[in-house]
Amino acid sequence: MEQFLQAAIIGISLGAQYALLALGFTLIFGILGVVNFAHGGFYMLGGYVAYSCVAGLGLPYPVAVVVAVLATGALGWAFELFLLERLVDDHLATLMLTLGLYLVMSTGVLTVFGPLSMEFTFPVTGALRLGPIYVPRENLIVLAICLAMIGVLWLVLFRTDLGRGLRALADDRAVARAQGLSPRLLFPMAFAIATGLAGLTGALVTPILALSPSVGDPVLATSFLTVILGGLGSLEGAALAAFIVGIVEAFSSVYFGGSIGALVLFVLVLLLLVFRPTGLLGRTVRGA
């Protein structure tokens, strides 16, 4: 029973982390129609920015996390405005452009910091006893922050004029333009929100797991898998799928091992696509 509860808590924690990543990924796809292959790179960059602020500038870790969010969000905003915007309707070009950005970021980090993992640790350590189980305090803190940010994102998208404008562009870009909404203003903001979320996740999670130039690769794969499972363009589906992926990964890893866990996830996605090609809460993909 203790092992079961431990796996459940780990799964929920992983699900919250994956939800932040998947929501950013599907936000870009739903609004811009762009598959952002640089998403894992922004996660990696968030970790390295936070590390540089703590180790190089001596800033407190919470301040470093905020700087990482602002830096990755600003880079995403500039990238969309000055490079991606002019090619946003060319899906192959945007795919290659985002992949190229990821290669530039990973190569730059590799050149500056080297290939080895950084000694970057979470400032809070120890475990909290919850009945018969012990939960690392850092995991609970990350879980709380991730859930809070999911709530903030929901409020922004469904309770503000900015969110209504972004959802209008996602539903029907031509009608939204006719209503006076400017994609050139809102697209960079959507990209900045998504990349800021990826940077936040990287700044929170890499001190617990690992920080190296290659940490973005599995993040991109997991984000893509989660978004497909939830349904392309569906924010609710992405969040639901993220927690399913986190729980399945935790339980399969605890009871069967890590490699079997990855296999279970891929089989789950394949079976879903056979019986429901649009994903859990997806719908037929519109033309961007």
PDB file of C-alpha atoms in Angstrom:
ATOM      1  CA  MET A   1       0.000   0.000   0.000  1.00  0.00           C
ATOM      2  CA  GLU A   2       2.812   2.395   0.848  1.00  0.00           C
ATOM      3  CA  GLN A   3       4.427   1.762  -2.525  1.00  0.00           C
ATOM      4  CA  PHE A   4       1.103   2.409  -4.258  1.00  0.00           C
ATOM      5  CA  LEU A   5       0.611   5.747  -2.487  1.00  0.00           C
ATOM      6  CA  GLN A   6       4.204   6.740  -3.176  1.00  0.00           C
ATOM      7  CA  ALA A   7       3.745   6.032  -6.881  1.00  0.00           C
ATOM      8  CA  ALA A   8       0.465   7.983  -6.924  1.00  0.00           C
ATOM      9  CA  ILE A   9       2.082  11.082  -5.434  1.00  0.00           C
ATOM     10  CA  ILE A  10       5.007  10.841  -7.836  1.00  0.00           C
ATOM     11  CA  GLY A  11       2.573  10.440 -10.730  1.00  0.00           C
ATOM     12  CA  ILE A  12       0.563  13.517  -9.756  1.00  0.00           C
ATOM     13  CA  SER A  13       3.766  15.534  -9.394  1.00  0.00           C
ATOM     14  CA  LEU A  14       4.985  14.395 -12.811  1.00  0.00           C
ATOM     15  CA  GLY A  15       1.571  15.103 -14.267  1.00  0.00           C
ATOM     16  CA  ALA A  16       1.632  18.708 -13.054  1.00  0.00           C
ATOM     17  CA  GLN A  17       5.070  19.226 -14.598  1.00  0.00           C
ATOM     18  CA  TYR A  18       3.995  17.630 -17.870  1.00  0.00           C
ATOM     19  CA  ALA A  19       0.812  19.716 -17.851  1.00  0.00           C
ATOM     20  CA  LEU A  20       2.760  22.977 -17.836  1.00  0.00           C
ATOM     21  CA  LEU A  21       4.885  21.767 -20.736  1.00  0.00           C
ATOM     22  CA  ALA A  22       1.978  20.318 -22.705  1.00  0.00           C
ATOM     23  CA  LEU A  23      -0.209  23.387 -22.201  1.00  0.00           C
ATOM     24  CA  GLY A  24       2.515  25.604 -23.634  1.00  0.00           C
ATOM     25  CA  PHE A  25       3.053  23.230 -26.535  1.00  0.00           C
ATOM     26  CA  THR A  26      -0.634  22.969 -27.414  1.00  0.00           C
ATOM     27  CA  LEU A  27      -1.175  26.709 -26.882  1.00  0.00           C
ATOM     28  CA  ILE A  28       1.275  27.439 -29.696  1.00  0.00           C
ATOM     29  CA  PHE A  29      -0.227  24.805 -31.948  1.00  0.00           C
ATOM     30  CA  GLY A  30      -3.824  25.785 -31.237  1.00  0.00           C
ATOM     31  CA  ILE A  31      -3.326  29.510 -31.815  1.00  0.00           C
ATOM     32  CA  LEU A  32      -0.530  29.699 -34.391  1.00  0.00           C
ATOM     33  CA  GLY A  33      -0.864  26.266 -35.988  1.00  0.00           C
ATOM     34  CA  VAL A  34       2.864  25.757 -35.329  1.00  0.00           C
ATOM     35  CA  VAL A  35       4.491  22.581 -34.005  1.00  0.00           C
ATOM     36  CA  ASN A  36       7.192  24.048 -31.776  1.00  0.00           C
ATOM     37  CA  PHE A  37      10.187  21.736 -31.935  1.00  0.00           C
ATOM     38  CA  ALA A  38      12.139  24.202 -29.795  1.00  0.00           C
ATOM     39  CA  HIS A  39       9.901  23.612 -26.775  1.00  0.00           C
ATOM     40  CA  GLY A  40      12.396  21.297 -25.077  1.00  0.00           C
ATOM     41  CA  GLY A  41      15.107  23.859 -25.727  1.00  0.00           C
ATOM     42  CA  PHE A  42      13.244  26.518 -23.743  1.00  0.00           C
ATOM     43  CA  TYR A  43      12.923  24.019 -20.879  1.00  0.00           C
ATOM     44  CA  MET A  44      16.672  23.459 -20.991  1.00  0.00           C
ATOM     45  CA  LEU A  45      17.362  27.183 -21.279  1.00  0.00           C
ATOM     46  CA  GLY A  46      15.192  27.918 -18.241  1.00  0.00           C
ATOM     47  CA  GLY A  47      17.329  25.543 -16.199  1.00  0.00           C
ATOM     48  CA  TYR A  48      20.590  27.086 -17.376  1.00  0.00           C
ATOM     49  CA  VAL A  49      19.398  30.658 -16.827  1.00  0.00           C
ATOM     50  CA  ALA A  50      18.370  29.793 -13.260  1.00  0.00           C
ATOM     51  CA  TYR A  51      21.676  28.001 -12.698  1.00  0.00           C
ATOM     52  CA  SER A  52      23.667  30.979 -14.016  1.00  0.00           C
ATOM     53  CA  CYS A  53      21.773  33.380 -11.791  1.00  0.00           C
ATOM     54  CA  VAL A  54      22.384  31.263  -8.686  1.00  0.00           C
ATOM     55  CA  ALA A  55      25.946  30.068  -9.340  1.00  0.00           C
ATOM     56  CA  GLY A  56      27.261  33.029 -11.320  1.00  0.00           C
ATOM     57  CA  LEU A  57      25.396  36.051  -9.927  1.00  0.00           C
ATOM     58  CA  GLY A  58      24.623  34.757  -6.449  1.00  0.00           C
ATOM     59  CA  LEU A  59      20.901  35.508  -6.735  1.00  0.00           C
ATOM     60  CA  PRO A  60      18.402  33.712  -4.491  1.00  0.00           C
ATOM     61  CA  TYR A  61      16.818  30.725  -6.163  1.00  0.00           C
ATOM     62  CA  PRO A  62      13.249  32.187  -6.297  1.00  0.00           C
ATOM     63  CA  VAL A  63      14.617  35.283  -8.063  1.00  0.00           C
ATOM     64  CA  ALA A  64      16.553  33.049 -10.456  1.00  0.00           C
ATOM     65  CA  VAL A  65      13.332  31.213 -11.348  1.00  0.00           C
ATOM     66  CA  VAL A  66      11.593  34.511 -12.123  1.00  0.00           C
ATOM     67  CA  VAL A  67      14.534  35.613 -14.280  1.00  0.00           C
ATOM     68  CA  ALA A  68      14.400  32.282 -16.132  1.00  0.00           C
ATOM     69  CA  VAL A  69      10.695  32.764 -16.888  1.00  0.00           C
ATOM     70  CA  LEU A  70      11.250  36.321 -18.111  1.00  0.00           C
ATOM     71  CA  ALA A  71      14.281  35.364 -20.209  1.00  0.00           C
ATOM     72  CA  THR A  72      12.645  32.417 -21.951  1.00  0.00           C
ATOM     73  CA  GLY A  73       9.418  34.362 -22.437  1.00  0.00           C
ATOM     74  CA  ALA A  74      11.290  37.321 -23.944  1.00  0.00           C
ATOM     75  CA  LEU A  75      13.267  35.054 -26.276  1.00  0.00           C
ATOM     76  CA  GLY A  76      10.056  33.327 -27.394  1.00  0.00           C
ATOM     77  CA  TRP A  77       8.384  36.686 -27.999  1.00  0.00           C
ATOM     78  CA  ALA A  78      11.300  37.985 -30.087  1.00  0.00           C
ATOM     79  CA  PHE A  79      11.644  34.724 -32.028  1.00  0.00           C
ATOM     80  CA  GLU A  80       7.985  34.719 -33.029  1.00  0.00           C
ATOM     81  CA  LEU A  81       7.846  38.431 -33.854  1.00  0.00           C
ATOM     82  CA  PHE A  82      11.012  38.724 -35.927  1.00  0.00           C
ATOM     83  CA  LEU A  83      11.399  35.253 -37.472  1.00  0.00           C
ATOM     84  CA  LEU A  84       8.364  33.012 -37.138  1.00  0.00           C
ATOM     85  CA  GLU A  85       5.692  35.615 -37.865  1.00  0.00           C
ATOM     86  CA  ARG A  86       6.504  36.029 -41.546  1.00  0.00           C
ATOM     87  CA  LEU A  87       6.370  32.248 -42.125  1.00  0.00           C
ATOM     88  CA  VAL A  88       3.573  31.345 -39.715  1.00  0.00           C
ATOM     89  CA  ASP A  89       1.311  29.887 -42.426  1.00  0.00           C
ATOM     90  CA  ASP A  90       4.059  27.713 -43.926  1.00  0.00           C
ATOM     91  CA  HIS A  91       3.976  24.634 -41.692  1.00  0.00           C
ATOM     92  CA  LEU A  92       7.117  23.012 -43.066  1.00  0.00           C
ATOM     93  CA  ALA A  93       9.087  26.258 -42.772  1.00  0.00           C
ATOM     94  CA  THR A  94       7.987  26.844 -39.168  1.00  0.00           C
ATOM     95  CA  LEU A  95       8.836  23.260 -38.257  1.00  0.00           C
ATOM     96  CA  MET A  96      12.343  23.670 -39.663  1.00  0.00           C
ATOM     97  CA  LEU A  97      12.717  27.102 -38.073  1.00  0.00           C
ATOM     98  CA  THR A  98      11.786  25.906 -34.580  1.00  0.00           C
ATOM     99  CA  LEU A  99      14.009  22.851 -34.964  1.00  0.00           C
ATOM    100  CA  GLY A 100      16.852  25.133 -36.049  1.00  0.00           C
ATOM    101  CA  LEU A 101      16.294  27.327 -32.978  1.00  0.00           C
ATOM    102  CA  TYR A 102      16.522  24.268 -30.737  1.00  0.00           C
ATOM    103  CA  LEU A 103      19.807  23.230 -32.360  1.00  0.00           C
ATOM    104  CA  VAL A 104      21.178  26.749 -31.918  1.00  0.00           C
ATOM    105  CA  MET A 105      20.193  26.828 -28.230  1.00  0.00           C
ATOM    106  CA  SER A 106      21.528  23.364 -27.442  1.00  0.00           C
ATOM    107  CA  THR A 107      24.773  23.987 -29.322  1.00  0.00           C
ATOM    108  CA  GLY A 108      25.234  27.351 -27.622  1.00  0.00           C
ATOM    109  CA  VAL A 109      24.685  25.848 -24.171  1.00  0.00           C
ATOM    110  CA  LEU A 110      27.041  22.986 -25.003  1.00  0.00           C
ATOM    111  CA  THR A 111      29.731  25.461 -26.101  1.00  0.00           C
ATOM    112  CA  VAL A 112      29.409  27.666 -23.027  1.00  0.00           C
ATOM    113  CA  PHE A 113      28.813  25.108 -20.268  1.00  0.00           C
ATOM    114  CA  GLY A 114      30.224  21.882 -21.733  1.00  0.00           C
ATOM    115  CA  PRO A 115      28.608  18.447 -22.027  1.00  0.00           C
ATOM    116  CA  LEU A 116      28.637  17.489 -18.326  1.00  0.00           C
ATOM    117  CA  SER A 117      25.710  17.938 -15.958  1.00  0.00           C
ATOM    118  CA  MET A 118      25.814  21.015 -13.753  1.00  0.00           C
ATOM    119  CA  GLU A 119      25.880  20.810  -9.956  1.00  0.00           C
ATOM    120  CA  PHE A 120      22.536  22.502  -9.532  1.00  0.00           C
ATOM    121  CA  THR A 121      20.474  21.509  -6.490  1.00  0.00           C
ATOM    122  CA  PHE A 122      17.096  22.540  -5.170  1.00  0.00           C
ATOM    123  CA  PRO A 123      17.448  24.847  -2.123  1.00  0.00           C
ATOM    124  CA  VAL A 124      14.922  22.876  -0.045  1.00  0.00           C
ATOM    125  CA  THR A 125      15.747  19.313   0.924  1.00  0.00           C
ATOM    126  CA  GLY A 126      14.391  16.642   3.220  1.00  0.00           C
ATOM    127  CA  ALA A 127      11.157  14.698   3.257  1.00  0.00           C
ATOM    128  CA  LEU A 128       7.723  15.328   4.692  1.00  0.00           C
ATOM    129  CA  ARG A 129       5.908  12.444   6.330  1.00  0.00           C
ATOM    130  CA  LEU A 130       2.350  11.940   5.111  1.00  0.00           C
ATOM    131  CA  GLY A 131       0.986   9.013   7.079  1.00  0.00           C
ATOM    132  CA  PRO A 132       2.944   5.906   6.157  1.00  0.00           C
ATOM    133  CA  ILE A 133       4.903   7.507   3.307  1.00  0.00           C
ATOM    134  CA  TYR A 134       7.641  10.094   2.949  1.00  0.00           C
ATOM    135  CA  VAL A 135       7.461  12.713   0.204  1.00  0.00           C
ATOM    136  CA  PRO A 136      10.442  14.917  -0.768  1.00  0.00           C
ATOM    137  CA  ARG A 137       9.735  18.510   0.139  1.00  0.00           C
ATOM    138  CA  GLU A 138      11.087  19.778  -3.188  1.00  0.00           C
ATOM    139  CA  ASN A 139       8.561  17.648  -5.067  1.00  0.00           C
ATOM    140  CA  LEU A 140       5.691  19.098  -3.051  1.00  0.00           C
ATOM    141  CA  ILE A 141       6.927  22.644  -3.669  1.00  0.00           C
ATOM    142  CA  VAL A 142       7.233  22.051  -7.417  1.00  0.00           C
ATOM    143  CA  LEU A 143       3.794  20.424  -7.467  1.00  0.00           C
ATOM    144  CA  ALA A 144       2.234  23.413  -5.686  1.00  0.00           C
ATOM    145  CA  ILE A 145       3.877  25.917  -8.037  1.00  0.00           C
ATOM    146  CA  CYS A 146       2.889  23.945 -11.141  1.00  0.00           C
ATOM    147  CA  LEU A 147      -0.732  23.649 -10.014  1.00  0.00           C
ATOM    148  CA  ALA A 148      -0.808  27.363  -9.188  1.00  0.00           C
ATOM    149  CA  MET A 149       0.544  28.264 -12.627  1.00  0.00           C
ATOM    150  CA  ILE A 150      -2.003  25.998 -14.322  1.00  0.00           C
ATOM    151  CA  GLY A 151      -4.679  27.928 -12.434  1.00  0.00           C
ATOM    152  CA  VAL A 152      -3.169  31.281 -13.445  1.00  0.00           C
ATOM    153  CA  LEU A 153      -3.044  30.195 -17.086  1.00  0.00           C
ATOM    154  CA  TRP A 154      -6.697  29.146 -16.924  1.00  0.00           C
ATOM    155  CA  LEU A 155      -7.646  32.548 -15.481  1.00  0.00           C
ATOM    156  CA  VAL A 156      -5.682  34.368 -18.194  1.00  0.00           C
ATOM    157  CA  LEU A 157      -7.221  32.355 -21.028  1.00  0.00           C
ATOM    158  CA  PHE A 158     -10.829  32.309 -19.804  1.00  0.00           C
ATOM    159  CA  ARG A 159     -11.209  35.413 -17.643  1.00  0.00           C
ATOM    160  CA  THR A 160      -9.249  38.160 -19.444  1.00  0.00           C
ATOM    161  CA  ASP A 161      -9.553  40.064 -22.725  1.00  0.00           C
ATOM    162  CA  LEU A 162      -6.139  38.717 -23.733  1.00  0.00           C
ATOM    163  CA  GLY A 163      -7.339  35.149 -23.270  1.00  0.00           C
ATOM    164  CA  ARG A 164     -10.546  35.775 -25.186  1.00  0.00           C
ATOM    165  CA  GLY A 165      -8.523  37.261 -28.028  1.00  0.00           C
ATOM    166  CA  LEU A 166      -6.158  34.302 -28.128  1.00  0.00           C
ATOM    167  CA  ARG A 167      -9.034  31.815 -28.125  1.00  0.00           C
ATOM    168  CA  ALA A 168     -10.778  33.756 -30.866  1.00  0.00           C
ATOM    169  CA  LEU A 169      -7.677  33.511 -33.056  1.00  0.00           C
ATOM    170  CA  ALA A 170      -7.485  29.798 -32.330  1.00  0.00           C
ATOM    171  CA  ASP A 171     -11.136  29.237 -33.282  1.00  0.00           C
ATOM    172  CA  ASP A 172     -11.250  31.270 -36.492  1.00  0.00           C
ATOM    173  CA  ARG A 173      -8.376  33.529 -37.449  1.00  0.00           C
ATOM    174  CA  ALA A 174     -10.204  35.276 -40.323  1.00  0.00           C
ATOM    175  CA  VAL A 175     -13.220  36.210 -38.201  1.00  0.00           C
ATOM    176  CA  ALA A 176     -10.952  37.339 -35.348  1.00  0.00           C
ATOM    177  CA  ARG A 177      -9.057  39.621 -37.722  1.00  0.00           C
ATOM    178  CA  ALA A 178     -12.335  41.030 -38.995  1.00  0.00           C
ATOM    179  CA  GLN A 179     -13.235  41.857 -35.390  1.00  0.00           C
ATOM    180  CA  GLY A 180     -10.069  43.924 -35.064  1.00  0.00           C
ATOM    181  CA  LEU A 181      -7.763  41.425 -33.340  1.00  0.00           C
ATOM    182  CA  SER A 182      -4.155  41.681 -34.465  1.00  0.00           C
ATOM    183  CA  PRO A 183      -2.251  38.386 -34.888  1.00  0.00           C
ATOM    184  CA  ARG A 184       1.006  40.352 -35.068  1.00  0.00           C
ATOM    185  CA  LEU A 185       0.347  41.560 -31.520  1.00  0.00           C
ATOM    186  CA  LEU A 186      -1.214  38.436 -30.013  1.00  0.00           C
ATOM    187  CA  PHE A 187       0.880  35.689 -31.654  1.00  0.00           C
ATOM    188  CA  PRO A 188       4.160  36.800 -29.993  1.00  0.00           C
ATOM    189  CA  MET A 189       2.355  37.075 -26.647  1.00  0.00           C
ATOM    190  CA  ALA A 190       1.024  33.522 -26.985  1.00  0.00           C
ATOM    191  CA  PHE A 191       4.491  32.272 -27.880  1.00  0.00           C
ATOM    192  CA  ALA A 192       5.999  34.159 -24.930  1.00  0.00           C
ATOM    193  CA  ILE A 193       3.482  32.639 -22.495  1.00  0.00           C
ATOM    194  CA  ALA A 194       4.201  29.136 -23.792  1.00  0.00           C
ATOM    195  CA  THR A 195       7.995  29.476 -23.724  1.00  0.00           C
ATOM    196  CA  GLY A 196       7.857  31.152 -20.312  1.00  0.00           C
ATOM    197  CA  LEU A 197       5.974  28.123 -18.975  1.00  0.00           C
ATOM    198  CA  ALA A 198       8.625  25.822 -20.443  1.00  0.00           C
ATOM    199  CA  GLY A 199      11.366  27.942 -18.882  1.00  0.00           C
ATOM    200  CA  LEU A 200       9.591  27.890 -15.521  1.00  0.00           C
ATOM    201  CA  THR A 201       9.327  24.106 -15.612  1.00  0.00           C
ATOM    202  CA  GLY A 202      13.004  23.798 -16.505  1.00  0.00           C
ATOM    203  CA  ALA A 203      14.067  26.125 -13.695  1.00  0.00           C
ATOM    204  CA  LEU A 204      11.992  24.142 -11.178  1.00  0.00           C
ATOM    205  CA  VAL A 205      12.685  20.584 -12.304  1.00  0.00           C
ATOM    206  CA  THR A 206      16.316  20.513 -13.474  1.00  0.00           C
ATOM    207  CA  PRO A 207      17.704  21.115  -9.945  1.00  0.00           C
ATOM    208  CA  ILE A 208      15.816  17.985  -8.842  1.00  0.00           C
ATOM    209  CA  LEU A 209      16.586  15.759 -11.836  1.00  0.00           C
ATOM    210  CA  ALA A 210      19.569  16.883 -13.919  1.00  0.00           C
ATOM    211  CA  LEU A 211      20.793  19.831 -15.946  1.00  0.00           C
ATOM    212  CA  SER A 212      22.688  19.099 -19.159  1.00  0.00           C
ATOM    213  CA  PRO A 213      22.495  20.256 -22.791  1.00  0.00           C
ATOM    214  CA  SER A 214      20.461  17.182 -23.731  1.00  0.00           C
ATOM    215  CA  VAL A 215      17.665  17.508 -21.153  1.00  0.00           C
ATOM    216  CA  GLY A 216      15.371  19.070 -23.746  1.00  0.00           C
ATOM    217  CA  ASP A 217      15.166  15.934 -25.923  1.00  0.00           C
ATOM    218  CA  PRO A 218      12.974  13.773 -23.651  1.00  0.00           C
ATOM    219  CA  VAL A 219      10.924  16.849 -22.715  1.00  0.00           C
ATOM    220  CA  LEU A 220      10.028  17.479 -26.357  1.00  0.00           C
ATOM    221  CA  ALA A 221       9.134  13.813 -26.853  1.00  0.00           C
ATOM    222  CA  THR A 222       6.944  13.728 -23.732  1.00  0.00           C
ATOM    223  CA  SER A 223       5.227  17.021 -24.616  1.00  0.00           C
ATOM    224  CA  PHE A 224       4.469  15.812 -28.139  1.00  0.00           C
ATOM    225  CA  LEU A 225       3.192  12.468 -26.841  1.00  0.00           C
ATOM    226  CA  THR A 226       0.994  14.179 -24.253  1.00  0.00           C
ATOM    227  CA  VAL A 227      -0.506  16.622 -26.730  1.00  0.00           C
ATOM    228  CA  ILE A 228      -1.331  13.811 -29.167  1.00  0.00           C
ATOM    229  CA  LEU A 229      -2.933  11.805 -26.366  1.00  0.00           C
ATOM    230  CA  GLY A 230      -5.029  14.748 -25.226  1.00  0.00           C
ATOM    231  CA  GLY A 231      -5.957  15.930 -28.710  1.00  0.00           C
ATOM    232  CA  LEU A 232      -4.123  18.484 -30.825  1.00  0.00           C
ATOM    233  CA  GLY A 233      -5.254  22.006 -29.965  1.00  0.00           C
ATOM    234  CA  SER A 234      -7.219  21.021 -26.836  1.00  0.00           C
ATOM    235  CA  LEU A 235      -5.966  22.680 -23.648  1.00  0.00           C
ATOM    236  CA  GLU A 236      -8.265  20.582 -21.471  1.00  0.00           C
ATOM    237  CA  GLY A 237      -7.129  17.429 -23.260  1.00  0.00           C
ATOM    238  CA  ALA A 238      -3.469  18.360 -22.813  1.00  0.00           C
ATOM    239  CA  ALA A 239      -3.922  18.861 -19.068  1.00  0.00           C
ATOM    240  CA  LEU A 240      -5.874  15.614 -18.665  1.00  0.00           C
ATOM    241  CA  ALA A 241      -3.391  13.648 -20.760  1.00  0.00           C
ATOM    242  CA  ALA A 242      -0.455  15.101 -18.814  1.00  0.00           C
ATOM    243  CA  PHE A 243      -1.740  13.678 -15.536  1.00  0.00           C
ATOM    244  CA  ILE A 244      -2.540  10.355 -17.196  1.00  0.00           C
ATOM    245  CA  VAL A 245       0.999  10.198 -18.611  1.00  0.00           C
ATOM    246  CA  GLY A 246       2.510  11.127 -15.244  1.00  0.00           C
ATOM    247  CA  ILE A 247       0.513   8.514 -13.335  1.00  0.00           C
ATOM    248  CA  VAL A 248       1.102   5.767 -15.925  1.00  0.00           C
ATOM    249  CA  GLU A 249       4.817   6.570 -16.002  1.00  0.00           C
ATOM    250  CA  ALA A 250       5.099   6.539 -12.210  1.00  0.00           C
ATOM    251  CA  PHE A 251       3.223   3.271 -11.665  1.00  0.00           C
ATOM    252  CA  SER A 252       4.832   1.438 -14.564  1.00  0.00           C
ATOM    253  CA  SER A 253       8.295   2.601 -13.486  1.00  0.00           C
ATOM    254  CA  VAL A 254       7.723   1.554  -9.873  1.00  0.00           C
ATOM    255  CA  TYR A 255       6.260  -1.852 -10.691  1.00  0.00           C
ATOM    256  CA  PHE A 256       7.862  -2.729 -14.027  1.00  0.00           C
ATOM    257  CA  GLY A 257      10.933  -0.503 -14.517  1.00  0.00           C
ATOM    258  CA  GLY A 258      11.618   2.634 -16.523  1.00  0.00           C
ATOM    259  CA  SER A 259      11.944   1.047 -19.974  1.00  0.00           C
ATOM    260  CA  ILE A 260       8.653  -0.819 -19.575  1.00  0.00           C
ATOM    261  CA  GLY A 261       7.041   2.443 -18.477  1.00  0.00           C
ATOM    262  CA  ALA A 262       7.978   4.149 -21.740  1.00  0.00           C
ATOM    263  CA  LEU A 263       6.664   1.173 -23.698  1.00  0.00           C
ATOM    264  CA  VAL A 264       3.338   1.293 -21.832  1.00  0.00           C
ATOM    265  CA  LEU A 265       2.925   4.965 -22.755  1.00  0.00           C
ATOM    266  CA  PHE A 266       3.578   4.381 -26.445  1.00  0.00           C
ATOM    267  CA  VAL A 267       1.184   1.411 -26.534  1.00  0.00           C
ATOM    268  CA  LEU A 268      -1.461   3.516 -24.781  1.00  0.00           C
ATOM    269  CA  VAL A 269      -1.121   6.309 -27.360  1.00  0.00           C
ATOM    270  CA  LEU A 270      -1.180   3.864 -30.278  1.00  0.00           C
ATOM    271  CA  LEU A 271      -4.339   2.177 -29.002  1.00  0.00           C
ATOM    272  CA  LEU A 272      -6.025   5.521 -28.448  1.00  0.00           C
ATOM    273  CA  LEU A 273      -5.184   6.711 -31.955  1.00  0.00           C
ATOM    274  CA  VAL A 274      -6.651   3.511 -33.398  1.00  0.00           C
ATOM    275  CA  PHE A 275     -10.014   3.945 -31.638  1.00  0.00           C
ATOM    276  CA  ARG A 276     -10.064   7.756 -31.279  1.00  0.00           C
ATOM    277  CA  PRO A 277      -7.746   9.473 -33.793  1.00  0.00           C
ATOM    278  CA  THR A 278      -8.512  12.960 -32.481  1.00  0.00           C
ATOM    279  CA  GLY A 279      -7.275  12.130 -28.952  1.00  0.00           C
ATOM    280  CA  LEU A 280      -9.100  12.247 -25.636  1.00  0.00           C
ATOM    281  CA  LEU A 281     -10.712  15.678 -25.993  1.00  0.00           C
ATOM    282  CA  GLY A 282      -9.531  16.662 -29.458  1.00  0.00           C
ATOM    283  CA  ARG A 283     -11.511  17.564 -32.499  1.00  0.00           C
ATOM    284  CA  THR A 284     -10.843  17.594 -36.207  1.00  0.00           C
ATOM    285  CA  VAL A 285      -7.794  19.780 -36.795  1.00  0.00           C
ATOM    286  CA  ARG A 286      -8.573  22.968 -38.638  1.00  0.00           C
ATOM    287  CA  GLY A 287      -6.369  24.579 -41.204  1.00  0.00           C
ATOM    288  CA  ALA A 288      -4.182  27.250 -39.669  1.00  0.00           C
TER     289      ALA A 288
END
